[in-house]
mmCIF file with all atom_site columns, N, CA and C in Angstrom:
data_model
loop_
_atom_site.group_PDB
_atom_site.id
_atom_site.type_symbol
_atom_site.label_atom_id
_atom_site.label_alt_id
_atom_site.label_comp_id
_atom_site.label_asym_id
_atom_site.label_entity_id
_atom_site.label_seq_id
_atom_site.pdbx_PDB_ins_code
_atom_site.Cartn_x
_atom_site.Cartn_y
_atom_site.Cartn_z
_atom_site.occupancy
_atom_site.B_iso_or_equiv
_atom_site.pdbx_formal_charge
_atom_site.auth_seq_id
_atom_site.auth_comp_id
_atom_site.auth_asym_id
_atom_site.auth_atom_id
_atom_site.pdbx_PDB_model_num
ATOM 1   N N  . MET A 1 1  ? 0.839  -1.186 0.000   1.00 0.00 ? 1087 MET A N  1
ATOM 2   C CA . MET A 1 1  ? 0.000  0.000  0.000   1.00 0.00 ? 1087 MET A CA 1
ATOM 3   C C  . MET A 1 1  ? 0.883  1.249  0.000   1.00 0.00 ? 1087 MET A C  1
ATOM 4   N N  . VAL A 1 2  ? 0.475  2.233  -0.733  1.00 0.00 ? 1088 VAL A N  1
ATOM 5   C CA . VAL A 1 2  ? 1.242  3.471  -0.850  1.00 0.00 ? 1088 VAL A CA 1
ATOM 6   C C  . VAL A 1 2  ? 0.914  4.381  0.331   1.00 0.00 ? 1088 VAL A C  1
ATOM 7   N N  . HIS A 1 3  ? 1.967  4.905  0.960   1.00 0.00 ? 1089 HIS A N  1
ATOM 8   C CA . HIS A 1 3  ? 1.781  5.831  2.078   1.00 0.00 ? 1089 HIS A CA 1
ATOM 9   C C  . HIS A 1 3  ? 1.951  7.259  1.561   1.00 0.00 ? 1089 HIS A C  1
ATOM 10  N N  . ILE A 1 4  ? 0.901  8.052  1.680   1.00 0.00 ? 1090 ILE A N  1
ATOM 11  C CA . ILE A 1 4  ? 0.938  9.438  1.206   1.00 0.00 ? 1090 ILE A CA 1
ATOM 12  C C  . ILE A 1 4  ? 0.981  10.353 2.423   1.00 0.00 ? 1090 ILE A C  1
ATOM 13  N N  . ASP A 1 5  ? 2.028  11.157 2.517   1.00 0.00 ? 1091 ASP A N  1
ATOM 14  C CA . ASP A 1 5  ? 2.122  12.100 3.627   1.00 0.00 ? 1091 ASP A CA 1
ATOM 15  C C  . ASP A 1 5  ? 1.918  13.529 3.117   1.00 0.00 ? 1091 ASP A C  1
ATOM 16  N N  . SER A 1 6  ? 2.080  14.492 4.002   1.00 0.00 ? 1092 SER A N  1
ATOM 17  C CA . SER A 1 6  ? 1.794  15.882 3.638   1.00 0.00 ? 1092 SER A CA 1
ATOM 18  C C  . SER A 1 6  ? 2.776  16.411 2.599   1.00 0.00 ? 1092 SER A C  1
ATOM 19  N N  . PHE A 1 7  ? 3.999  15.883 2.592   1.00 0.00 ? 1093 PHE A N  1
ATOM 20  C CA . PHE A 1 7  ? 4.986  16.336 1.616   1.00 0.00 ? 1093 PHE A CA 1
ATOM 21  C C  . PHE A 1 7  ? 4.561  15.960 0.200   1.00 0.00 ? 1093 PHE A C  1
ATOM 22  N N  . ASP A 1 8  ? 4.051  14.740 0.034   1.00 0.00 ? 1094 ASP A N  1
ATOM 23  C CA . ASP A 1 8  ? 3.560  14.305 -1.280  1.00 0.00 ? 1094 ASP A CA 1
ATOM 24  C C  . ASP A 1 8  ? 2.368  15.146 -1.730  1.00 0.00 ? 1094 ASP A C  1
ATOM 25  N N  . LEU A 1 9  ? 1.467  15.400 -0.802  1.00 0.00 ? 1095 LEU A N  1
ATOM 26  C CA . LEU A 1 9  ? 0.293  16.203 -1.143  1.00 0.00 ? 1095 LEU A CA 1
ATOM 27  C C  . LEU A 1 9  ? 0.679  17.630 -1.502  1.00 0.00 ? 1095 LEU A C  1
ATOM 28  N N  . PHE A 1 10 ? 1.728  18.153 -0.853  1.00 0.00 ? 1096 PHE A N  1
ATOM 29  C CA . PHE A 1 10 ? 2.184  19.507 -1.179  1.00 0.00 ? 1096 PHE A CA 1
ATOM 30  C C  . PHE A 1 10 ? 2.667  19.575 -2.620  1.00 0.00 ? 1096 PHE A C  1
ATOM 31  N N  . PHE A 1 11 ? 3.460  18.591 -3.042  1.00 0.00 ? 1097 PHE A N  1
ATOM 32  C CA . PHE A 1 11 ? 3.967  18.619 -4.412  1.00 0.00 ? 1097 PHE A CA 1
ATOM 33  C C  . PHE A 1 11 ? 2.855  18.397 -5.426  1.00 0.00 ? 1097 PHE A C  1
ATOM 34  N N  . LEU A 1 12 ? 1.861  17.600 -5.079  1.00 0.00 ? 1098 LEU A N  1
ATOM 35  C CA . LEU A 1 12 ? 0.703  17.434 -5.951  1.00 0.00 ? 1098 LEU A CA 1
ATOM 36  C C  . LEU A 1 12 ? -0.060 18.757 -6.074  1.00 0.00 ? 1098 LEU A C  1
ATOM 37  N N  . PHE A 1 13 ? -0.281 19.416 -4.946  1.00 0.00 ? 1099 PHE A N  1
ATOM 38  C CA . PHE A 1 13 ? -0.965 20.710 -4.932  1.00 0.00 ? 1099 PHE A CA 1
ATOM 39  C C  . PHE A 1 13 ? -0.174 21.753 -5.710  1.00 0.00 ? 1099 PHE A C  1
ATOM 40  N N  . MET A 1 14 ? 1.150  21.770 -5.518  1.00 0.00 ? 1100 MET A N  1
ATOM 41  C CA . MET A 1 14 ? 1.986  22.737 -6.212  1.00 0.00 ? 1100 MET A CA 1
ATOM 42  C C  . MET A 1 14 ? 1.961  22.488 -7.723  1.00 0.00 ? 1100 MET A C  1
ATOM 43  N N  . GLY A 1 15 ? 1.943  21.237 -8.130  1.00 0.00 ? 1101 GLY A N  1
ATOM 44  C CA . GLY A 1 15 ? 1.866  20.914 -9.553  1.00 0.00 ? 1101 GLY A CA 1
ATOM 45  C C  . GLY A 1 15 ? 0.569  21.397 -10.179 1.00 0.00 ? 1101 GLY A C  1
ATOM 46  N N  . VAL A 1 16 ? -0.536 21.200 -9.468  1.00 0.00 ? 1102 VAL A N  1
ATOM 47  C CA . VAL A 1 16 ? -1.833 21.658 -9.977  1.00 0.00 ? 1102 VAL A CA 1
ATOM 48  C C  . VAL A 1 16 ? -1.849 23.181 -10.097 1.00 0.00 ? 1102 VAL A C  1
ATOM 49  N N  . CYS A 1 17 ? -1.310 23.874 -9.078  1.00 0.00 ? 1103 CYS A N  1
ATOM 50  C CA . CYS A 1 17 ? -1.261 25.340 -9.132  1.00 0.00 ? 1103 CYS A CA 1
ATOM 51  C C  . CYS A 1 17 ? -0.367 25.824 -10.271 1.00 0.00 ? 1103 CYS A C  1
ATOM 52  N N  . MET A 1 18 ? 0.730  25.126 -10.515 1.00 0.00 ? 1104 MET A N  1
ATOM 53  C CA . MET A 1 18 ? 1.622  25.522 -11.608 1.00 0.00 ? 1104 MET A CA 1
ATOM 54  C C  . MET A 1 18 ? 0.951  25.326 -12.959 1.00 0.00 ? 1104 MET A C  1
ATOM 55  N N  . ILE A 1 19 ? 0.176  24.259 -13.099 1.00 0.00 ? 1105 ILE A N  1
ATOM 56  C CA . ILE A 1 19 ? -0.542 24.027 -14.354 1.00 0.00 ? 1105 ILE A CA 1
ATOM 57  C C  . ILE A 1 19 ? -1.580 25.127 -14.579 1.00 0.00 ? 1105 ILE A C  1
ATOM 58  N N  . ILE A 1 20 ? -2.319 25.478 -13.526 1.00 0.00 ? 1106 ILE A N  1
ATOM 59  C CA . ILE A 1 20 ? -3.315 26.550 -13.647 1.00 0.00 ? 1106 ILE A CA 1
ATOM 60  C C  . ILE A 1 20 ? -2.640 27.865 -14.021 1.00 0.00 ? 1106 ILE A C  1
ATOM 61  N N  . GLY A 1 21 ? -1.527 28.182 -13.361 1.00 0.00 ? 1107 GLY A N  1
ATOM 62  C CA . GLY A 1 21 ? -0.794 29.410 -13.673 1.00 0.00 ? 1107 GLY A CA 1
ATOM 63  C C  . GLY A 1 21 ? -0.261 29.417 -15.089 1.00 0.00 ? 1107 GLY A C  1
ATOM 64  N N  . ALA A 1 22 ? 0.246  28.267 -15.541 1.00 0.00 ? 1108 ALA A N  1
ATOM 65  C CA . ALA A 1 22 ? 0.777  28.182 -16.903 1.00 0.00 ? 1108 ALA A CA 1
ATOM 66  C C  . ALA A 1 22 ? -0.331 28.356 -17.939 1.00 0.00 ? 1108 ALA A C  1
ATOM 67  N N  . VAL A 1 23 ? -1.505 27.827 -17.653 1.00 0.00 ? 1109 VAL A N  1
ATOM 68  C CA . VAL A 1 23 ? -2.634 27.993 -18.576 1.00 0.00 ? 1109 VAL A CA 1
ATOM 69  C C  . VAL A 1 23 ? -3.029 29.465 -18.669 1.00 0.00 ? 1109 VAL A C  1
ATOM 70  N N  . ILE A 1 24 ? -3.071 30.140 -17.520 1.00 0.00 ? 1110 ILE A N  1
ATOM 71  C CA . ILE A 1 24 ? -3.433 31.566 -17.525 1.00 0.00 ? 1110 ILE A CA 1
ATOM 72  C C  . ILE A 1 24 ? -2.412 32.380 -18.313 1.00 0.00 ? 1110 ILE A C  1
ATOM 73  N N  . VAL A 1 25 ? -1.130 32.145 -18.036 1.00 0.00 ? 1111 VAL A N  1
ATOM 74  C CA . VAL A 1 25 ? -0.082 32.891 -18.743 1.00 0.00 ? 1111 VAL A CA 1
ATOM 75  C C  . VAL A 1 25 ? -0.090 32.549 -20.235 1.00 0.00 ? 1111 VAL A C  1
ATOM 76  N N  . GLY A 1 26 ? -0.312 31.290 -20.566 1.00 0.00 ? 1112 GLY A N  1
ATOM 77  C CA . GLY A 1 26 ? -0.373 30.884 -21.969 1.00 0.00 ? 1112 GLY A CA 1
ATOM 78  C C  . GLY A 1 26 ? -1.515 31.541 -22.712 1.00 0.00 ? 1112 GLY A C  1
ATOM 79  N N  . LEU A 1 27 ? -2.672 31.610 -22.077 1.00 0.00 ? 1113 LEU A N  1
ATOM 80  C CA . LEU A 1 27 ? -3.810 32.280 -22.715 1.00 0.00 ? 1113 LEU A CA 1
ATOM 81  C C  . LEU A 1 27 ? -3.542 33.767 -22.915 1.00 0.00 ? 1113 LEU A C  1
ATOM 82  N N  . MET A 1 28 ? -2.862 34.367 -21.928 1.00 0.00 ? 1114 MET A N  1
ATOM 83  C CA . MET A 1 28 ? -2.536 35.791 -22.080 1.00 0.00 ? 1114 MET A CA 1
ATOM 84  C C  . MET A 1 28 ? -1.535 36.006 -23.210 1.00 0.00 ? 1114 MET A C  1
ATOM 85  N N  . THR A 1 29 ? -0.613 35.061 -23.393 1.00 0.00 ? 1115 THR A N  1
ATOM 86  C CA . THR A 1 29 ? 0.363  35.206 -24.491 1.00 0.00 ? 1115 THR A CA 1
ATOM 87  C C  . THR A 1 29 ? -0.302 35.052 -25.848 1.00 0.00 ? 1115 THR A C  1
ATOM 88  N N  . LEU A 1 30 ? -1.357 34.279 -25.890 1.00 0.00 ? 1116 LEU A N  1
ATOM 89  C CA . LEU A 1 30 ? -2.068 34.109 -27.158 1.00 0.00 ? 1116 LEU A CA 1
ATOM 90  C C  . LEU A 1 30 ? -2.971 35.292 -27.482 1.00 0.00 ? 1116 LEU A C  1
ATOM 91  N N  . GLY A 1 31 ? -3.101 36.225 -26.552 1.00 0.00 ? 1117 GLY A N  1
ATOM 92  C CA . GLY A 1 31 ? -3.868 37.424 -26.839 1.00 0.00 ? 1117 GLY A CA 1
ATOM 93  C C  . GLY A 1 31 ? -5.178 37.541 -26.092 1.00 0.00 ? 1117 GLY A C  1
ATOM 94  N N  . TYR A 1 32 ? -5.525 36.538 -25.295 1.00 0.00 ? 1118 TYR A N  1
ATOM 95  C CA . TYR A 1 32 ? -6.756 36.637 -24.516 1.00 0.00 ? 1118 TYR A CA 1
ATOM 96  C C  . TYR A 1 32 ? -6.557 37.638 -23.385 1.00 0.00 ? 1118 TYR A C  1
ATOM 97  N N  . GLU A 1 33 ? -7.566 38.452 -23.159 1.00 0.00 ? 1119 GLU A N  1
ATOM 98  C CA . GLU A 1 33 ? -7.481 39.448 -22.091 1.00 0.00 ? 1119 GLU A CA 1
ATOM 99  C C  . GLU A 1 33 ? -8.153 38.887 -20.839 1.00 0.00 ? 1119 GLU A C  1
ATOM 100 N N  . ILE A 1 34 ? -7.341 38.558 -19.851 1.00 0.00 ? 1120 ILE A N  1
ATOM 101 C CA . ILE A 1 34 ? -7.845 38.044 -18.580 1.00 0.00 ? 1120 ILE A CA 1
ATOM 102 C C  . ILE A 1 34 ? -7.595 39.134 -17.542 1.00 0.00 ? 1120 ILE A C  1
ATOM 103 N N  . VAL A 1 35 ? -8.659 39.806 -17.147 1.00 0.00 ? 1121 VAL A N  1
ATOM 104 C CA . VAL A 1 35 ? -8.541 40.985 -16.291 1.00 0.00 ? 1121 VAL A CA 1
ATOM 105 C C  . VAL A 1 35 ? -8.025 40.614 -14.902 1.00 0.00 ? 1121 VAL A C  1
ATOM 106 N N  . PHE A 1 36 ? -8.487 39.492 -14.371 1.00 0.00 ? 1122 PHE A N  1
ATOM 107 C CA . PHE A 1 36 ? -8.152 39.115 -13.004 1.00 0.00 ? 1122 PHE A CA 1
ATOM 108 C C  . PHE A 1 36 ? -6.884 38.264 -12.907 1.00 0.00 ? 1122 PHE A C  1
ATOM 109 N N  . ALA A 1 37 ? -6.137 38.130 -14.005 1.00 0.00 ? 1123 ALA A N  1
ATOM 110 C CA . ALA A 1 37 ? -4.960 37.255 -14.026 1.00 0.00 ? 1123 ALA A CA 1
ATOM 111 C C  . ALA A 1 37 ? -3.878 37.653 -13.020 1.00 0.00 ? 1123 ALA A C  1
ATOM 112 N N  . PRO A 1 38 ? -3.487 38.920 -12.909 1.00 0.00 ? 1124 PRO A N  1
ATOM 113 C CA . PRO A 1 38 ? -2.438 39.250 -11.934 1.00 0.00 ? 1124 PRO A CA 1
ATOM 114 C C  . PRO A 1 38 ? -2.834 38.920 -10.497 1.00 0.00 ? 1124 PRO A C  1
ATOM 115 N N  . VAL A 1 39 ? -4.083 39.209 -10.153 1.00 0.00 ? 1125 VAL A N  1
ATOM 116 C CA . VAL A 1 39 ? -4.549 38.909 -8.798  1.00 0.00 ? 1125 VAL A CA 1
ATOM 117 C C  . VAL A 1 39 ? -4.596 37.403 -8.574  1.00 0.00 ? 1125 VAL A C  1
ATOM 118 N N  . LEU A 1 40 ? -5.079 36.667 -9.563  1.00 0.00 ? 1126 LEU A N  1
ATOM 119 C CA . LEU A 1 40 ? -5.169 35.213 -9.436  1.00 0.00 ? 1126 LEU A CA 1
ATOM 120 C C  . LEU A 1 40 ? -3.791 34.576 -9.313  1.00 0.00 ? 1126 LEU A C  1
ATOM 121 N N  . LEU A 1 41 ? -2.832 35.030 -10.109 1.00 0.00 ? 1127 LEU A N  1
ATOM 122 C CA . LEU A 1 41 ? -1.473 34.494 -10.015 1.00 0.00 ? 1127 LEU A CA 1
ATOM 123 C C  . LEU A 1 41 ? -0.841 34.836 -8.670  1.00 0.00 ? 1127 LEU A C  1
ATOM 124 N N  . PHE A 1 42 ? -1.109 36.027 -8.151  1.00 0.00 ? 1128 PHE A N  1
ATOM 125 C CA . PHE A 1 42 ? -0.599 36.413 -6.832  1.00 0.00 ? 1128 PHE A CA 1
ATOM 126 C C  . PHE A 1 42 ? -1.214 35.547 -5.736  1.00 0.00 ? 1128 PHE A C  1
ATOM 127 N N  . ILE A 1 43 ? -2.515 35.291 -5.828  1.00 0.00 ? 1129 ILE A N  1
ATOM 128 C CA . ILE A 1 43 ? -3.187 34.440 -4.840  1.00 0.00 ? 1129 ILE A CA 1
ATOM 129 C C  . ILE A 1 43 ? -2.622 33.029 -4.880  1.00 0.00 ? 1129 ILE A C  1
ATOM 130 N N  . ILE A 1 44 ? -2.400 32.485 -6.079  1.00 0.00 ? 1130 ILE A N  1
ATOM 131 C CA . ILE A 1 44 ? -1.821 31.145 -6.203  1.00 0.00 ? 1130 ILE A CA 1
ATOM 132 C C  . ILE A 1 44 ? -0.444 31.101 -5.555  1.00 0.00 ? 1130 ILE A C  1
ATOM 133 N N  . ALA A 1 45 ? 0.382  32.125 -5.796  1.00 0.00 ? 1131 ALA A N  1
ATOM 134 C CA . ALA A 1 45 ? 1.723  32.160 -5.203  1.00 0.00 ? 1131 ALA A CA 1
ATOM 135 C C  . ALA A 1 45 ? 1.661  32.242 -3.681  1.00 0.00 ? 1131 ALA A C  1
ATOM 136 N N  . MET A 1 46 ? 0.750  33.030 -3.143  1.00 0.00 ? 1132 MET A N  1
ATOM 137 C CA . MET A 1 46 ? 0.637  33.160 -1.689  1.00 0.00 ? 1132 MET A CA 1
ATOM 138 C C  . MET A 1 46 ? 0.134  31.871 -1.048  1.00 0.00 ? 1132 MET A C  1
ATOM 139 N N  . VAL A 1 47 ? -0.811 31.201 -1.697  1.00 0.00 ? 1133 VAL A N  1
ATOM 140 C CA . VAL A 1 47 ? -1.316 29.934 -1.158  1.00 0.00 ? 1133 VAL A CA 1
ATOM 141 C C  . VAL A 1 47 ? -0.217 28.878 -1.165  1.00 0.00 ? 1133 VAL A C  1
ATOM 142 N N  . ILE A 1 48 ? 0.571  28.818 -2.247  1.00 0.00 ? 1134 ILE A N  1
ATOM 143 C CA . ILE A 1 48 ? 1.692  27.879 -2.292  1.00 0.00 ? 1134 ILE A CA 1
ATOM 144 C C  . ILE A 1 48 ? 2.674  28.181 -1.169  1.00 0.00 ? 1134 ILE A C  1
ATOM 145 N N  . ALA A 1 49 ? 2.964  29.456 -0.936  1.00 0.00 ? 1135 ALA A N  1
ATOM 146 C CA . ALA A 1 49 ? 3.903  29.828 0.129   1.00 0.00 ? 1135 ALA A CA 1
ATOM 147 C C  . ALA A 1 49 ? 3.368  29.446 1.506   1.00 0.00 ? 1135 ALA A C  1
ATOM 148 N N  . MET A 1 50 ? 2.086  29.684 1.755   1.00 0.00 ? 1136 MET A N  1
ATOM 149 C CA . MET A 1 50 ? 1.513  29.339 3.061   1.00 0.00 ? 1136 MET A CA 1
ATOM 150 C C  . MET A 1 50 ? 1.518  27.836 3.290   1.00 0.00 ? 1136 MET A C  1
ATOM 151 N N  . VAL A 1 51 ? 1.143  27.074 2.278   1.00 0.00 ? 1137 VAL A N  1
ATOM 152 C CA . VAL A 1 51 ? 1.135  25.617 2.416   1.00 0.00 ? 1137 VAL A CA 1
ATOM 153 C C  . VAL A 1 51 ? 2.556  25.096 2.591   1.00 0.00 ? 1137 VAL A C  1
ATOM 154 N N  . ALA A 1 52 ? 3.523  25.690 1.890   1.00 0.00 ? 1138 ALA A N  1
ATOM 155 C CA . ALA A 1 52 ? 4.919  25.262 2.020   1.00 0.00 ? 1138 ALA A CA 1
ATOM 156 C C  . ALA A 1 52 ? 5.432  25.491 3.435   1.00 0.00 ? 1138 ALA A C  1
ATOM 157 N N  . ILE A 1 53 ? 5.081  26.618 4.039   1.00 0.00 ? 1139 ILE A N  1
ATOM 158 C CA . ILE A 1 53 ? 5.521  26.889 5.408   1.00 0.00 ? 1139 ILE A CA 1
ATOM 159 C C  . ILE A 1 53 ? 4.958  25.849 6.365   1.00 0.00 ? 1139 ILE A C  1
ATOM 160 N N  . VAL A 1 54 ? 3.689  25.509 6.216   1.00 0.00 ? 1140 VAL A N  1
ATOM 161 C CA . VAL A 1 54 ? 3.074  24.508 7.090   1.00 0.00 ? 1140 VAL A CA 1
ATOM 162 C C  . VAL A 1 54 ? 3.744  23.153 6.907   1.00 0.00 ? 1140 VAL A C  1
ATOM 163 N N  . VAL A 1 55 ? 3.988  22.754 5.662   1.00 0.00 ? 1141 VAL A N  1
ATOM 164 C CA . VAL A 1 55 ? 4.607  21.454 5.397   1.00 0.00 ? 1141 VAL A CA 1
ATOM 165 C C  . VAL A 1 55 ? 6.027  21.411 5.944   1.00 0.00 ? 1141 VAL A C  1
ATOM 166 N N  . ILE A 1 56 ? 6.798  22.482 5.756   1.00 0.00 ? 1142 ILE A N  1
ATOM 167 C CA . ILE A 1 56 ? 8.178  22.512 6.251   1.00 0.00 ? 1142 ILE A CA 1
ATOM 168 C C  . ILE A 1 56 ? 8.201  22.460 7.773   1.00 0.00 ? 1142 ILE A C  1
ATOM 169 N N  . LEU A 1 57 ? 7.338  23.226 8.431   1.00 0.00 ? 1143 LEU A N  1
ATOM 170 C CA . LEU A 1 57 ? 7.305  23.210 9.891   1.00 0.00 ? 1143 LEU A CA 1
ATOM 171 C C  . LEU A 1 57 ? 6.847  21.865 10.434  1.00 0.00 ? 1143 LEU A C  1
ATOM 172 N N  . LYS A 1 58 ? 5.894  21.225 9.757   1.00 0.00 ? 1144 LYS A N  1
ATOM 173 C CA . LYS A 1 58 ? 5.442  19.905 10.197  1.00 0.00 ? 1144 LYS A CA 1
ATOM 174 C C  . LYS A 1 58 ? 6.560  18.885 10.035  1.00 0.00 ? 1144 LYS A C  1
ATOM 175 N N  . GLY A 1 59 ? 7.282  18.958 8.919   1.00 0.00 ? 1145 GLY A N  1
ATOM 176 C CA . GLY A 1 59 ? 8.409  18.052 8.719   1.00 0.00 ? 1145 GLY A CA 1
ATOM 177 C C  . GLY A 1 59 ? 9.497  18.262 9.745   1.00 0.00 ? 1145 GLY A C  1
ATOM 178 N N  . TYR A 1 60 ? 9.754  19.510 10.117  1.00 0.00 ? 1146 TYR A N  1
ATOM 179 C CA . TYR A 1 60 ? 10.758 19.804 11.143  1.00 0.00 ? 1146 TYR A CA 1
ATOM 180 C C  . TYR A 1 60 ? 10.319 19.271 12.502  1.00 0.00 ? 1146 TYR A C  1
ATOM 181 N N  . ALA A 1 61 ? 9.026  19.433 12.822  1.00 0.00 ? 1147 ALA A N  1
ATOM 182 C CA . ALA A 1 61 ? 8.520  18.951 14.105  1.00 0.00 ? 1147 ALA A CA 1
ATOM 183 C C  . ALA A 1 61 ? 8.598  17.432 14.191  1.00 0.00 ? 1147 ALA A C  1
ATOM 184 N N  . VAL A 1 62 ? 8.287  16.751 13.108  1.00 0.00 ? 1148 VAL A N  1
ATOM 185 C CA . VAL A 1 62 ? 8.366  15.285 13.104  1.00 0.00 ? 1148 VAL A CA 1
ATOM 186 C C  . VAL A 1 62 ? 9.816  14.840 13.197  1.00 0.00 ? 1148 VAL A C  1
ATOM 187 N N  . GLN A 1 63 ? 10.706 15.537 12.507  1.00 0.00 ? 1149 GLN A N  1
ATOM 188 C CA . GLN A 1 63 ? 12.119 15.162 12.503  1.00 0.00 ? 1149 GLN A CA 1
ATOM 189 C C  . GLN A 1 63 ? 12.743 15.331 13.888  1.00 0.00 ? 1149 GLN A C  1
ATOM 190 N N  . THR A 1 64 ? 12.380 16.368 14.604  1.00 0.00 ? 1150 THR A N  1
ATOM 191 C CA . THR A 1 64 ? 12.952 16.607 15.926  1.00 0.00 ? 1150 THR A CA 1
ATOM 192 C C  . THR A 1 64 ? 12.212 15.851 17.020  1.00 0.00 ? 1150 THR A C  1
ATOM 193 N N  . GLY A 1 65 ? 11.128 15.186 16.666  1.00 0.00 ? 1151 GLY A N  1
ATOM 194 C CA . GLY A 1 65 ? 10.395 14.386 17.637  1.00 0.00 ? 1151 GLY A CA 1
ATOM 195 C C  . GLY A 1 65 ? 9.374  15.168 18.432  1.00 0.00 ? 1151 GLY A C  1
ATOM 196 N N  . LYS A 1 66 ? 9.050  16.377 18.014  1.00 0.00 ? 1152 LYS A N  1
ATOM 197 C CA . LYS A 1 66 ? 8.095  17.201 18.744  1.00 0.00 ? 1152 LYS A CA 1
ATOM 198 C C  . LYS A 1 66 ? 6.678  17.056 18.218  1.00 0.00 ? 1152 LYS A C  1
ATOM 199 N N  . GLY A 1 67 ? 6.504  16.331 17.140  1.00 0.00 ? 1153 GLY A N  1
ATOM 200 C CA . GLY A 1 67 ? 5.170  16.151 16.565  1.00 0.00 ? 1153 GLY A CA 1
ATOM 201 C C  . GLY A 1 67 ? 4.945  14.700 16.216  1.00 0.00 ? 1153 GLY A C  1
ATOM 202 N N  . GLU A 1 68 ? 3.728  14.417 15.785  1.00 0.00 ? 1154 GLU A N  1
ATOM 203 C CA . GLU A 1 68 ? 3.428  13.037 15.403  1.00 0.00 ? 1154 GLU A CA 1
ATOM 204 C C  . GLU A 1 68 ? 3.540  12.855 13.915  1.00 0.00 ? 1154 GLU A C  1
#
């Protein structure tokens, strides 16, 4: 059985966010006008950063024996 931890889920989440961001940027390069694109890309970047901080801190807590 495959064991999926928070680190695996983070990379899956980050991959999905990168695909969404690439689609938005690609559509803008083709000439489509997406008004909310800068805000959406900023929100995606901030969510990735927040999730990364949680995953890194959880990994540190488990490594030092302070968490489960």
